[in-house]
Amino acid sequence: MMGRTIFIDPGRCIGCQACVSACRECDSHRGKSMIHLDYPDQGLSVASLPSVCMHCEDPVAPCAEVCPADAILITPDGVVQEADLTRCIGCANCVNACPFGIPKIDLQAKLQMKCNLCYDRTEYGLAPMCATVCPTGALFYGTLEELQAERPGVEVADSFVFGDVMVKTGVAMVVPAEKVQWPVPGGLPIVEVNGVDVR
């Protein structure tokens, strides 16, 4: 099972943008936020969803696999890094390959930008900036055991189905135990949670 990682709890997100502001404050991000706040039912609902890189494990980082410049590296502990600015050519292959729609292209800089799990912090045991400021705990950094001790009755999904392809991730989504069906980012219905059919 996964170690310390981010758990996204969409039901707790209030759309306050604190995570976006905190991410922008990181020196390594050059004043740009690597986290995105999505509004899946904009105009119909106040629902919001923080979107961070899911750090795909299987298949391993589709964004990195399609990069023609080998600009996206993966650390030994599975963190998918943002594009190396000395190598990225801004082709957007990574944007098209990501099943979660996470990488964005800065058109002016011709550079891919995405969450790298605040690796400059997490490699030293510190929580990512977004999780440290989230007032509701919609972004929780820790182990699965710590999450379940704090929030009894939740389960997590780290496997998502897109058509015929299952993607296993290093970041997980919190799923209330009594409601295992919910839409994944992008609006597709979940038909499996960690390999178990929930239709």
Coordinates of N, CA, C and O in Angstrom, one line a residue:
M1 N 0.9 -1.2 0.0 CA 0.0 0.0 0.0 C 0.9 1.2 0.0 O 2.1 1.2 0.3
M2 N 0.3 2.4 -0.3 CA 1.0 3.6 -0.4 C 1.5 4.1 0.9 O 1.0 3.7 2.0
G3 N 2.6 4.9 0.9 CA 3.2 5.5 2.1 C 2.5 6.8 2.3 O 1.3 7.0 2.1
R4 N 3.3 7.8 2.7 CA 2.8 9.2 2.9 C 2.5 9.8 1.5 O 3.4 9.8 0.7
T5 N 1.4 10.3 1.4 CA 0.9 10.9 0.1 C -0.2 11.9 0.4 O -0.6 12.0 1.5
I6 N -0.7 12.5 -0.7 CA -1.9 13.3 -0.6 C -3.1 12.5 -0.8 O -3.2 11.7 -1.7
F7 N -4.1 12.7 0.1 CA -5.4 12.1 -0.1 C -6.4 13.3 -0.4 O -6.4 14.3 0.4
I8 N -7.1 13.2 -1.5 CA -8.0 14.3 -1.9 C -9.4 13.9 -1.4 O -9.9 12.8 -1.7
D9 N -10.0 14.8 -0.6 CA -11.4 14.5 -0.1 C -12.3 15.6 -0.7 O -12.5 16.6 -0.1
P10 N -12.9 15.3 -1.9 CA -13.7 16.3 -2.6 C -14.9 16.8 -1.8 O -15.2 18.0 -1.9
G11 N -15.4 16.0 -0.9 CA -16.6 16.4 -0.2 C -16.3 17.5 0.9 O -17.2 18.2 1.4
R12 N -15.0 17.7 1.2 CA -14.6 18.7 2.1 C -14.2 20.0 1.5 O -14.0 21.0 2.2
C13 N -14.0 20.0 0.2 CA -13.5 21.2 -0.5 C -14.5 22.3 -0.5 O -15.7 22.1 -0.9
I14 N -14.2 23.5 -0.1 CA -15.1 24.7 -0.1 C -14.7 25.7 -1.2 O -15.3 26.8 -1.2
G15 N -13.8 25.4 -2.0 CA -13.4 26.3 -3.1 C -12.7 27.6 -2.7 O -12.8 28.6 -3.4
C16 N -12.1 27.6 -1.5 CA -11.5 28.8 -0.9 C -10.3 29.3 -1.6 O -9.8 30.4 -1.5
Q17 N -9.6 28.4 -2.4 CA -8.4 28.8 -3.2 C -7.2 28.9 -2.3 O -6.1 29.4 -2.8
A18 N -7.2 28.6 -1.0 CA -6.0 28.6 -0.2 C -4.9 27.8 -0.7 O -3.7 28.2 -0.7
C19 N -5.3 26.6 -1.2 CA -4.2 25.7 -1.8 C -3.6 26.3 -3.0 O -2.3 26.2 -3.2
V20 N -4.3 27.0 -3.8 CA -3.8 27.6 -5.0 C -2.8 28.7 -4.6 O -1.7 28.8 -5.2
S21 N -3.2 29.5 -3.6 CA -2.4 30.6 -3.2 C -1.1 30.1 -2.5 O 0.0 30.6 -2.7
A22 N -1.2 29.1 -1.7 CA 0.0 28.5 -1.0 C 0.9 27.9 -2.0 O 2.2 28.1 -1.9
C23 N 0.4 27.2 -3.0 CA 1.3 26.6 -4.0 C 2.1 27.7 -4.8 O 3.2 27.6 -5.1
R24 N 1.4 28.8 -5.0 CA 2.0 29.9 -5.8 C 3.2 30.5 -5.0 O 4.1 31.1 -5.5
E25 N 3.1 30.4 -3.6 CA 4.2 30.9 -2.8 C 5.5 30.2 -2.8 O 6.5 30.7 -2.3
C26 N 5.5 28.9 -3.3 CA 6.7 28.1 -3.3 C 7.8 28.8 -4.2 O 7.5 29.1 -5.3
D27 N 9.0 28.9 -3.7 CA 10.1 29.5 -4.5 C 10.3 28.7 -5.7 O 10.6 29.3 -6.8
S28 N 10.2 27.4 -5.7 CA 10.6 26.6 -6.8 C 9.5 26.7 -8.0 O 9.8 26.3 -9.1
H29 N 8.3 27.3 -7.7 CA 7.3 27.4 -8.7 C 7.3 28.7 -9.4 O 6.4 29.0 -10.2
R30 N 8.2 29.6 -9.1 CA 8.3 30.9 -9.8 C 7.0 31.7 -9.8 O 6.6 32.3 -10.7
G31 N 6.3 31.7 -8.6 CA 5.1 32.5 -8.5 C 3.9 31.9 -9.2 O 2.9 32.6 -9.3
K32 N 3.9 30.7 -9.7 CA 2.8 30.1 -10.4 C 2.3 28.9 -9.6 O 3.0 28.2 -9.0
S33 N 1.0 28.8 -9.6 CA 0.4 27.6 -8.9 C 0.4 26.4 -9.7 O 0.1 26.4 -10.9
M34 N 0.8 25.3 -9.1 CA 0.8 24.0 -9.8 C -0.4 23.2 -9.4 O -0.5 22.0 -9.9
I35 N -1.3 23.7 -8.6 CA -2.5 23.0 -8.3 C -3.6 23.8 -8.9 O -3.5 25.0 -9.1
H36 N -4.7 23.1 -9.3 CA -5.8 23.7 -10.0 C -7.0 23.4 -9.2 O -7.2 22.3 -8.7
L37 N -7.9 24.4 -9.1 CA -9.2 24.2 -8.5 C -10.3 24.1 -9.6 O -10.4 25.1 -10.4
D38 N -10.9 23.0 -9.7 CA -11.9 22.8 -10.8 C -13.3 22.9 -10.2 O -13.5 22.5 -9.0
Y39 N -14.2 23.3 -11.0 CA -15.6 23.4 -10.6 C -16.4 22.5 -11.6 O -16.8 23.0 -12.7
P40 N -16.6 21.2 -11.2 CA -17.1 20.3 -12.2 C -18.6 20.6 -12.7 O -18.9 20.3 -13.8
D41 N -19.4 21.2 -11.9 CA -20.8 21.6 -12.3 C -21.0 23.1 -12.2 O -22.0 23.5 -11.7
Q42 N -20.0 23.8 -12.8 CA -20.1 25.3 -12.7 C -21.4 25.8 -13.2 O -21.9 25.4 -14.3
G43 N -22.0 26.7 -12.4 CA -23.3 27.2 -12.8 C -24.5 26.4 -12.3 O -25.6 26.9 -12.2
L44 N -24.3 25.2 -11.9 CA -25.3 24.3 -11.4 C -25.1 23.9 -9.9 O -26.0 23.6 -9.2
S45 N -23.8 24.0 -9.5 CA -23.5 23.6 -8.1 C -22.3 24.4 -7.7 O -21.5 25.0 -8.5
V46 N -22.1 24.5 -6.3 CA -20.9 25.2 -5.8 C -19.8 24.2 -5.6 O -18.7 24.6 -5.0
A47 N -20.0 23.0 -6.0 CA -18.9 21.9 -5.8 C -17.6 22.4 -6.5 O -17.6 23.0 -7.6
S48 N -16.5 22.1 -5.8 CA -15.2 22.4 -6.3 C -14.3 21.2 -6.0 O -14.6 20.4 -5.1
L49 N -13.2 21.1 -6.7 CA -12.3 20.0 -6.6 C -10.9 20.4 -6.8 O -10.6 20.8 -7.9
P50 N -10.0 20.2 -5.8 CA -8.6 20.5 -6.0 C -8.0 19.4 -6.9 O -8.3 18.2 -6.7
S51 N -7.3 19.8 -7.9 CA -6.7 18.8 -8.8 C -5.2 18.9 -8.7 O -4.6 19.9 -9.1
V52 N -4.6 17.8 -8.2 CA -3.2 17.7 -8.1 C -2.8 16.5 -8.9 O -3.6 15.7 -9.3
C53 N -1.5 16.5 -9.3 CA -1.0 15.3 -10.0 C -1.3 14.1 -9.2 O -1.0 14.0 -8.0
M54 N -1.8 13.0 -9.9 CA -2.1 11.8 -9.3 C -0.9 10.9 -9.2 O -1.0 9.8 -8.6
H55 N 0.2 11.2 -9.8 CA 1.5 10.5 -9.7 C 1.2 9.0 -10.1 O 1.4 8.1 -9.3
C56 N 0.8 8.8 -11.3 CA 0.4 7.5 -11.8 C 1.5 6.5 -11.7 O 2.7 6.7 -12.0
E57 N 1.2 5.3 -11.2 CA 2.1 4.2 -10.9 C 2.0 3.1 -12.0 O 3.0 2.5 -12.3
D58 N 0.8 2.8 -12.4 CA 0.6 1.7 -13.4 C -0.6 2.1 -14.2 O -1.8 2.0 -13.7
P59 N -0.4 2.4 -15.5 CA 0.9 2.5 -16.1 C 1.7 3.7 -15.6 O 1.1 4.7 -15.1
V60 N 3.0 3.6 -15.6 CA 3.8 4.6 -15.0 C 3.7 5.9 -15.8 O 4.0 5.9 -17.0
A61 N 3.3 6.9 -15.1 CA 3.3 8.3 -15.6 C 3.1 8.4 -17.1 O 4.1 8.6 -17.8
P62 N 1.9 8.3 -17.6 CA 1.7 8.5 -19.1 C 2.3 9.8 -19.6 O 2.8 9.8 -20.7
C63 N 2.3 10.8 -18.8 CA 2.8 12.1 -19.3 C 4.3 12.0 -19.6 O 4.8 12.5 -20.6
A64 N 5.0 11.3 -18.7 CA 6.5 11.1 -18.9 C 6.8 10.1 -20.1 O 7.7 10.3 -20.8
E65 N 5.9 9.1 -20.2 CA 6.1 8.1 -21.3 C 6.0 8.8 -22.7 O 6.7 8.3 -23.6
V66 N 5.2 9.8 -22.9 CA 5.0 10.4 -24.2 C 5.9 11.6 -24.4 O 5.9 12.2 -25.5
C67 N 6.7 12.0 -23.4 CA 7.6 13.2 -23.6 C 8.7 12.9 -24.5 O 9.6 12.1 -24.2
P68 N 8.8 13.6 -25.7 CA 9.9 13.3 -26.6 C 11.2 13.9 -26.2 O 12.3 13.5 -26.7
A69 N 11.2 14.8 -25.2 CA 12.5 15.4 -24.7 C 13.0 14.8 -23.4 O 13.9 15.3 -22.8
D70 N 12.3 13.8 -22.9 CA 12.6 13.2 -21.6 C 12.7 14.3 -20.5 O 13.6 14.3 -19.7
A71 N 11.8 15.2 -20.5 CA 11.8 16.3 -19.6 C 11.1 16.0 -18.3 O 11.3 16.7 -17.3
I72 N 10.3 15.0 -18.2 CA 9.5 14.6 -17.0 C 10.2 13.4 -16.4 O 10.1 12.3 -16.9
L73 N 10.8 13.6 -15.2 CA 11.5 12.6 -14.5 C 10.7 12.0 -13.4 O 9.8 12.8 -12.9
I74 N 10.9 10.8 -13.0 CA 10.2 10.2 -11.9 C 11.2 9.8 -10.8 O 12.2 9.2 -11.1
T75 N 11.0 10.3 -9.6 CA 11.9 10.0 -8.5 C 11.9 8.5 -8.1 O 10.9 7.8 -8.4
P76 N 12.9 8.0 -7.4 CA 12.8 6.6 -7.0 C 11.6 6.2 -6.2 O 11.2 5.1 -6.1
D77 N 11.1 7.2 -5.4 CA 9.9 6.9 -4.6 C 8.6 7.2 -5.4 O 7.5 7.3 -4.8
G78 N 8.6 7.4 -6.7 CA 7.4 7.5 -7.5 C 6.8 8.8 -7.7 O 5.7 8.9 -8.3
V79 N 7.5 9.9 -7.3 CA 6.9 11.2 -7.5 C 7.3 11.7 -9.0 O 8.4 11.7 -9.4
V80 N 6.2 12.0 -9.7 CA 6.4 12.4 -11.1 C 6.7 13.9 -11.1 O 5.8 14.7 -10.7
Q81 N 7.8 14.3 -11.5 CA 8.3 15.7 -11.4 C 7.6 16.6 -12.5 O 7.2 16.0 -13.5
E82 N 7.6 17.9 -12.3 CA 7.2 18.8 -13.3 C 8.3 18.8 -14.4 O 9.4 18.3 -14.2
A83 N 8.0 19.3 -15.6 CA 9.0 19.3 -16.7 C 10.2 20.1 -16.3 O 10.1 21.2 -15.8
D84 N 11.3 19.5 -16.7 CA 12.6 20.2 -16.5 C 12.6 21.4 -17.5 O 12.6 21.1 -18.8
L85 N 12.7 22.6 -17.0 CA 12.6 23.7 -17.9 C 13.8 23.8 -18.9 O 13.7 24.5 -20.0
T86 N 14.9 23.1 -18.7 CA 16.0 23.1 -19.7 C 15.7 22.1 -20.8 O 16.4 22.1 -21.8
R87 N 14.7 21.2 -20.6 CA 14.4 20.2 -21.6 C 13.1 20.3 -22.3 O 12.9 19.9 -23.4
C88 N 12.1 20.9 -21.5 CA 10.7 20.9 -22.0 C 10.6 21.8 -23.3 O 11.2 22.9 -23.4
I89 N 9.9 21.2 -24.3 CA 9.8 22.0 -25.6 C 8.4 22.5 -25.8 O 8.0 23.0 -26.8
G90 N 7.5 22.3 -24.8 CA 6.2 22.8 -24.8 C 5.3 22.2 -25.8 O 4.3 22.8 -26.3
C91 N 5.5 20.9 -26.1 CA 4.7 20.2 -27.2 C 3.3 19.8 -26.8 O 2.5 19.5 -27.6
A92 N 3.1 19.8 -25.5 CA 1.8 19.4 -24.9 C 1.4 17.9 -25.0 O 0.3 17.6 -24.8
N93 N 2.3 17.1 -25.4 CA 2.1 15.6 -25.4 C 1.6 15.2 -24.0 O 0.7 14.4 -23.9
C94 N 2.2 15.7 -23.0 CA 1.9 15.3 -21.6 C 0.5 15.7 -21.3 O -0.3 15.0 -20.6
V95 N 0.0 16.9 -21.7 CA -1.3 17.3 -21.5 C -2.3 16.4 -22.1 O -3.3 16.0 -21.4
N96 N -2.1 15.9 -23.3 CA -3.0 15.0 -24.0 C -2.9 13.6 -23.4 O -3.9 12.9 -23.5
A97 N -1.8 13.2 -22.8 CA -1.7 11.8 -22.3 C -2.2 11.7 -20.9 O -2.6 10.5 -20.5
C98 N -2.3 12.7 -20.1 CA -2.8 12.6 -18.8 C -4.3 12.3 -18.7 O -5.1 13.1 -19.1
P99 N -4.7 11.2 -18.1 CA -6.1 10.8 -18.0 C -6.8 11.7 -17.0 O -8.1 11.8 -17.1
F100 N -6.1 12.4 -16.2 CA -6.8 13.3 -15.2 C -6.8 14.8 -15.6 O -7.3 15.6 -14.8
G101 N -6.1 15.1 -16.7 CA -6.1 16.5 -17.1 C -5.3 17.4 -16.3 O -5.7 18.6 -16.1
I102 N -4.2 17.0 -15.7 CA -3.5 17.8 -14.7 C -2.4 18.7 -15.4 O -2.4 19.9 -15.1
P103 N -1.5 18.2 -16.2 CA -0.5 19.2 -16.7 C -1.1 20.3 -17.5 O -2.1 20.1 -18.2
K104 N -0.6 21.5 -17.4 CA -1.0 22.6 -18.1 C 0.2 23.2 -18.9 O 1.4 23.0 -18.4
I105 N 0.0 23.8 -20.0 CA 1.1 24.4 -20.7 C 1.1 25.9 -20.5 O 0.0 26.5 -20.7
D106 N 2.2 26.5 -20.1 CA 2.3 28.0 -20.0 C 2.7 28.4 -21.4 O 3.9 28.1 -21.9
L107 N 1.7 28.9 -22.2 CA 2.0 29.2 -23.6 C 3.1 30.2 -23.8 O 3.8 30.2 -24.8
Q108 N 3.1 31.2 -22.9 CA 4.2 32.3 -23.0 C 5.6 31.7 -22.8 O 6.5 32.0 -23.6
A109 N 5.7 30.8 -21.8 CA 7.0 30.3 -21.5 C 7.3 29.0 -22.3 O 8.4 28.5 -22.3
K110 N 6.2 28.5 -23.0 CA 6.4 27.2 -23.7 C 6.9 26.1 -22.8 O 7.9 25.4 -23.1
L111 N 6.2 26.0 -21.6 CA 6.7 25.1 -20.6 C 5.5 24.4 -19.9 O 4.5 25.0 -19.6
Q112 N 5.7 23.1 -19.7 CA 4.6 22.3 -18.9 C 4.7 22.6 -17.5 O 5.8 22.7 -16.9
M113 N 3.6 22.7 -16.8 CA 3.6 23.0 -15.4 C 2.6 22.0 -14.7 O 1.5 21.8 -15.2
K114 N 3.0 21.4 -13.6 CA 2.1 20.5 -12.9 C 2.6 20.3 -11.5 O 3.8 20.5 -11.2
C115 N 1.8 19.8 -10.6 CA 2.2 19.5 -9.2 C 3.3 18.4 -9.2 O 3.2 17.4 -9.9
N116 N 4.3 18.7 -8.4 CA 5.3 17.7 -8.2 C 5.3 17.2 -6.7 O 6.4 16.8 -6.2
L117 N 4.2 17.3 -6.0 CA 4.0 16.9 -4.7 C 5.0 17.6 -3.7 O 5.4 17.1 -2.7
C118 N 5.3 18.9 -4.1 CA 6.2 19.7 -3.3 C 7.4 18.9 -2.9 O 7.8 18.8 -1.7
Y119 N 8.0 18.3 -3.9 CA 9.1 17.3 -3.6 C 10.3 18.0 -2.8 O 10.9 17.3 -2.0
D120 N 10.4 19.3 -3.0 CA 11.4 20.0 -2.2 C 11.1 20.0 -0.7 O 12.0 20.2 0.1
R121 N 9.9 19.7 -0.4 CA 9.4 19.6 1.0 C 9.2 18.2 1.4 O 9.7 17.8 2.5
T122 N 8.5 17.4 0.6 CA 8.2 16.1 1.0 C 9.4 15.1 1.1 O 9.3 14.2 1.9
E123 N 10.4 15.4 0.4 CA 11.6 14.5 0.5 C 12.3 14.7 1.9 O 13.1 13.9 2.3
Y124 N 11.9 15.8 2.6 CA 12.4 16.0 3.9 C 11.4 15.8 5.0 O 11.6 16.2 6.2
G125 N 10.3 15.2 4.6 CA 9.2 14.8 5.6 C 8.2 15.9 5.9 O 7.4 15.8 6.7
L126 N 8.3 17.0 5.2 CA 7.3 18.1 5.3 C 6.1 17.9 4.4 O 6.3 17.3 3.3
A127 N 5.0 18.4 4.8 CA 3.8 18.3 4.0 C 3.8 19.2 2.8 O 4.4 20.3 2.9
P128 N 3.2 18.9 1.7 CA 3.1 19.9 0.6 C 2.4 21.1 1.1 O 1.5 21.1 2.0
M129 N 2.7 22.2 0.5 CA 2.1 23.5 0.8 C 0.6 23.5 0.8 O 0.0 24.0 1.7
C130 N 0.0 22.9 -0.2 CA -1.4 22.9 -0.3 C -2.1 22.3 0.9 O -3.1 22.8 1.4
A131 N -1.5 21.1 1.3 CA -2.1 20.4 2.5 C -1.9 21.1 3.8 O -2.8 21.0 4.7
T132 N -0.9 22.0 3.9 CA -0.7 22.7 5.2 C -1.6 23.8 5.4 O -1.8 24.2 6.5
V133 N -2.2 24.3 4.3 CA -3.1 25.5 4.5 C -4.6 25.1 4.3 O -5.5 26.0 4.5
C134 N -4.9 24.0 3.8 CA -6.3 23.6 3.5 C -7.1 23.6 4.8 O -6.9 22.8 5.8
P135 N -8.1 24.6 5.0 CA -8.8 24.7 6.2 C -9.8 23.6 6.6 O -10.2 23.4 7.7
T136 N -10.2 22.8 5.6 CA -11.2 21.8 5.8 C -10.6 20.4 5.7 O -11.3 19.4 6.0
G137 N -9.3 20.3 5.4 CA -8.7 18.9 5.2 C -9.1 18.2 3.9 O -9.0 17.0 3.8
A138 N -9.5 19.0 2.9 CA -9.8 18.4 1.6 C -8.5 17.9 1.0 O -8.6 16.9 0.2
L139 N -7.4 18.4 1.4 CA -6.1 17.9 1.0 C -5.4 17.4 2.3 O -5.0 18.2 3.1
F140 N -5.3 16.1 2.4 CA -4.7 15.5 3.6 C -3.4 14.9 3.2 O -3.4 14.1 2.3
Y141 N -2.3 15.2 3.9 CA -1.0 14.5 3.7 C -0.7 13.6 4.8 O -0.7 14.1 6.0
G142 N -0.4 12.4 4.5 CA -0.1 11.4 5.6 C -0.2 10.0 5.0 O -0.2 9.8 3.8
T143 N -0.3 9.1 5.9 CA -0.5 7.7 5.5 C -2.0 7.3 5.6 O -2.8 8.0 6.2
L144 N -2.3 6.2 4.9 CA -3.7 5.8 5.0 C -4.2 5.5 6.4 O -5.3 5.8 6.7
E145 N -3.3 4.9 7.2 CA -3.6 4.7 8.6 C -4.0 6.0 9.4 O -4.9 6.0 10.1
E146 N -3.2 7.0 9.1 CA -3.4 8.3 9.8 C -4.7 8.9 9.3 O -5.5 9.4 10.1
L147 N -5.0 8.8 8.0 CA -6.3 9.3 7.5 C -7.5 8.6 8.1 O -8.4 9.2 8.6
Q148 N -7.4 7.2 8.2 CA -8.5 6.5 8.7 C -8.7 6.6 10.2 O -9.8 6.5 10.7
A149 N -7.6 6.9 10.9 CA -7.7 7.2 12.3 C -8.4 8.5 12.6 O -9.2 8.6 13.5
E150 N -8.1 9.5 11.7 CA -8.8 10.8 11.9 C -10.2 10.8 11.3 O -11.0 11.5 11.8
R151 N -10.5 10.0 10.3 CA -11.8 10.0 9.6 C -12.3 8.6 9.5 O -12.3 8.0 8.4
P152 N -12.8 8.0 10.6 CA -13.4 6.7 10.6 C -14.5 6.6 9.5 O -15.2 7.5 9.3
G153 N -14.5 5.4 8.9 CA -15.6 5.2 7.9 C -15.3 5.7 6.5 O -16.2 5.6 5.6
V154 N -14.1 6.1 6.2 CA -13.7 6.4 4.8 C -12.9 5.4 4.2 O -12.2 4.6 4.9
E155 N -13.0 5.2 2.9 CA -12.1 4.4 2.2 C -11.4 5.3 1.1 O -11.9 6.4 0.9
V156 N -10.4 4.7 0.5 CA -9.7 5.5 -0.6 C -9.7 4.7 -1.9 O -9.7 3.5 -1.9
A157 N -9.7 5.5 -2.9 CA -9.5 4.9 -4.3 C -8.2 5.3 -4.8 O -7.9 6.5 -4.9
D158 N -7.4 4.4 -5.2 CA -6.1 4.7 -5.9 C -6.1 4.0 -7.3 O -5.0 3.9 -7.9
S159 N -7.2 3.5 -7.7 CA -7.3 2.8 -9.0 C -8.6 3.4 -9.7 O -9.7 3.4 -9.1
F160 N -8.4 3.9 -10.9 CA -9.5 4.5 -11.6 C -9.6 3.9 -13.0 O -8.6 3.6 -13.7
V161 N -10.8 3.8 -13.5 CA -11.1 3.2 -14.8 C -11.4 4.2 -15.8 O -12.3 5.0 -15.6
F162 N -10.7 4.2 -16.9 CA -11.0 5.1 -18.1 C -11.2 4.2 -19.3 O -10.3 3.7 -19.9
G163 N -12.5 4.0 -19.6 CA -12.8 3.1 -20.7 C -12.3 1.7 -20.3 O -12.8 1.1 -19.3
D164 N -11.4 1.1 -21.1 CA -10.9 -0.2 -20.8 C -9.6 -0.2 -20.0 O -9.0 -1.2 -19.8
V165 N -9.1 1.0 -19.7 CA -7.8 1.1 -19.0 C -8.0 1.5 -17.6 O -8.7 2.4 -17.2
M166 N -7.3 0.7 -16.7 CA -7.3 1.0 -15.3 C -5.9 1.7 -15.0 O -4.9 1.3 -15.4
V167 N -6.0 2.8 -14.2 CA -4.8 3.6 -13.9 C -4.7 3.5 -12.3 O -5.6 3.9 -11.6
K168 N -3.6 3.0 -11.8 CA -3.3 3.0 -10.4 C -2.4 4.2 -10.1 O -1.4 4.5 -10.8
T169 N -2.8 4.9 -9.0 CA -2.1 6.2 -8.7 C -1.4 6.2 -7.4 O -1.7 5.3 -6.5
G170 N -0.5 7.1 -7.2 CA 0.2 7.3 -5.9 C -0.5 8.2 -5.0 O -0.1 8.3 -3.8
V171 N -1.4 9.0 -5.5 CA -2.3 9.9 -4.8 C -3.7 9.3 -4.8 O -4.1 8.6 -5.8
A172 N -4.4 9.4 -3.7 CA -5.7 8.7 -3.6 C -6.8 9.7 -3.4 O -6.6 10.8 -2.9
M173 N -8.1 9.3 -3.7 CA -9.3 10.0 -3.5 C -10.0 9.4 -2.3 O -10.1 8.2 -2.2
V174 N -10.5 10.2 -1.4 CA -11.3 9.7 -0.3 C -12.7 9.4 -0.8 O -13.3 10.2 -1.5
V175 N -13.2 8.2 -0.4 CA -14.5 7.8 -0.8 C -15.3 7.4 0.5 O -14.9 6.5 1.2
P176 N -16.4 8.0 0.8 CA -17.2 7.6 1.9 C -17.6 6.1 1.8 O -18.0 5.7 0.7
A177 N -17.5 5.4 2.8 CA -17.7 3.9 2.8 C -19.1 3.6 2.3 O -19.3 2.6 1.6
E178 N -20.1 4.4 2.7 CA -21.5 4.1 2.3 C -21.8 4.6 0.9 O -22.9 4.4 0.4
K179 N -20.9 5.4 0.3 CA -21.2 5.9 -1.1 C -20.0 5.7 -1.9 O -19.2 6.6 -2.1
V180 N -19.9 4.5 -2.5 CA -18.6 4.2 -3.2 C -18.7 4.6 -4.7 O -17.8 4.5 -5.4
Q181 N -19.9 5.1 -5.2 CA -20.0 5.6 -6.5 C -20.0 7.1 -6.6 O -20.7 7.8 -5.9
W182 N -19.1 7.7 -7.4 CA -19.0 9.2 -7.5 C -18.3 9.5 -8.8 O -17.6 8.6 -9.3
P183 N -18.4 10.6 -9.4 CA -17.7 10.9 -10.6 C -16.2 11.2 -10.4 O -15.9 11.9 -9.4
V184 N -15.3 10.7 -11.2 CA -13.9 11.0 -11.1 C -13.7 12.4 -11.8 O -14.6 12.8 -12.6
P185 N -12.6 13.0 -11.6 CA -12.3 14.3 -12.3 C -12.5 14.1 -13.8 O -11.9 13.1 -14.3
G186 N -13.2 14.9 -14.4 CA -13.5 14.7 -15.8 C -14.9 14.2 -16.1 O -15.4 14.2 -17.2
G187 N -15.6 13.8 -15.0 CA -17.0 13.5 -15.1 C -17.3 12.1 -15.5 O -18.5 11.7 -15.7
L188 N -16.3 11.2 -15.6 CA -16.6 9.8 -15.9 C -17.1 9.1 -14.7 O -16.6 9.3 -13.6
P189 N -18.1 8.2 -14.8 CA -18.5 7.5 -13.6 C -17.5 6.4 -13.2 O -16.9 5.7 -14.0
I190 N -17.3 6.3 -11.9 CA -16.4 5.2 -11.4 C -17.2 3.9 -11.5 O -18.3 3.8 -11.0
V191 N -16.6 2.9 -12.0 CA -17.2 1.6 -12.1 C -16.4 0.6 -11.2 O -16.9 -0.5 -10.9
E192 N -15.2 1.0 -10.8 CA -14.4 0.2 -10.0 C -13.7 1.0 -8.9 O -13.3 2.1 -9.2
V193 N -13.6 0.6 -7.7 CA -12.8 1.2 -6.7 C -11.8 0.2 -6.2 O -12.1 -0.9 -5.7
N194 N -10.5 0.5 -6.5 CA -9.4 -0.4 -6.2 C -9.7 -1.9 -6.7 O -9.5 -2.8 -6.0
G195 N -10.2 -2.0 -7.9 CA -10.3 -3.3 -8.5 C -11.7 -3.9 -8.2 O -11.9 -5.0 -8.7
V196 N -12.5 -3.3 -7.4 CA -13.8 -4.0 -7.0 C -14.9 -3.3 -7.8 O -15.0 -2.1 -7.8
D197 N -15.7 -4.1 -8.5 CA -16.8 -3.5 -9.3 C -17.9 -3.0 -8.3 O -18.3 -3.7 -7.4
V198 N -18.2 -1.7 -8.5 CA -19.2 -1.1 -7.6 C -20.5 -0.6 -8.4 O -21.2 0.2 -7.9
R199 N -20.7 -1.1 -9.6 CA -21.8 -0.7 -10.3 C -23.1 -1.3 -9.7 O -23.1 -2.3 -9.1

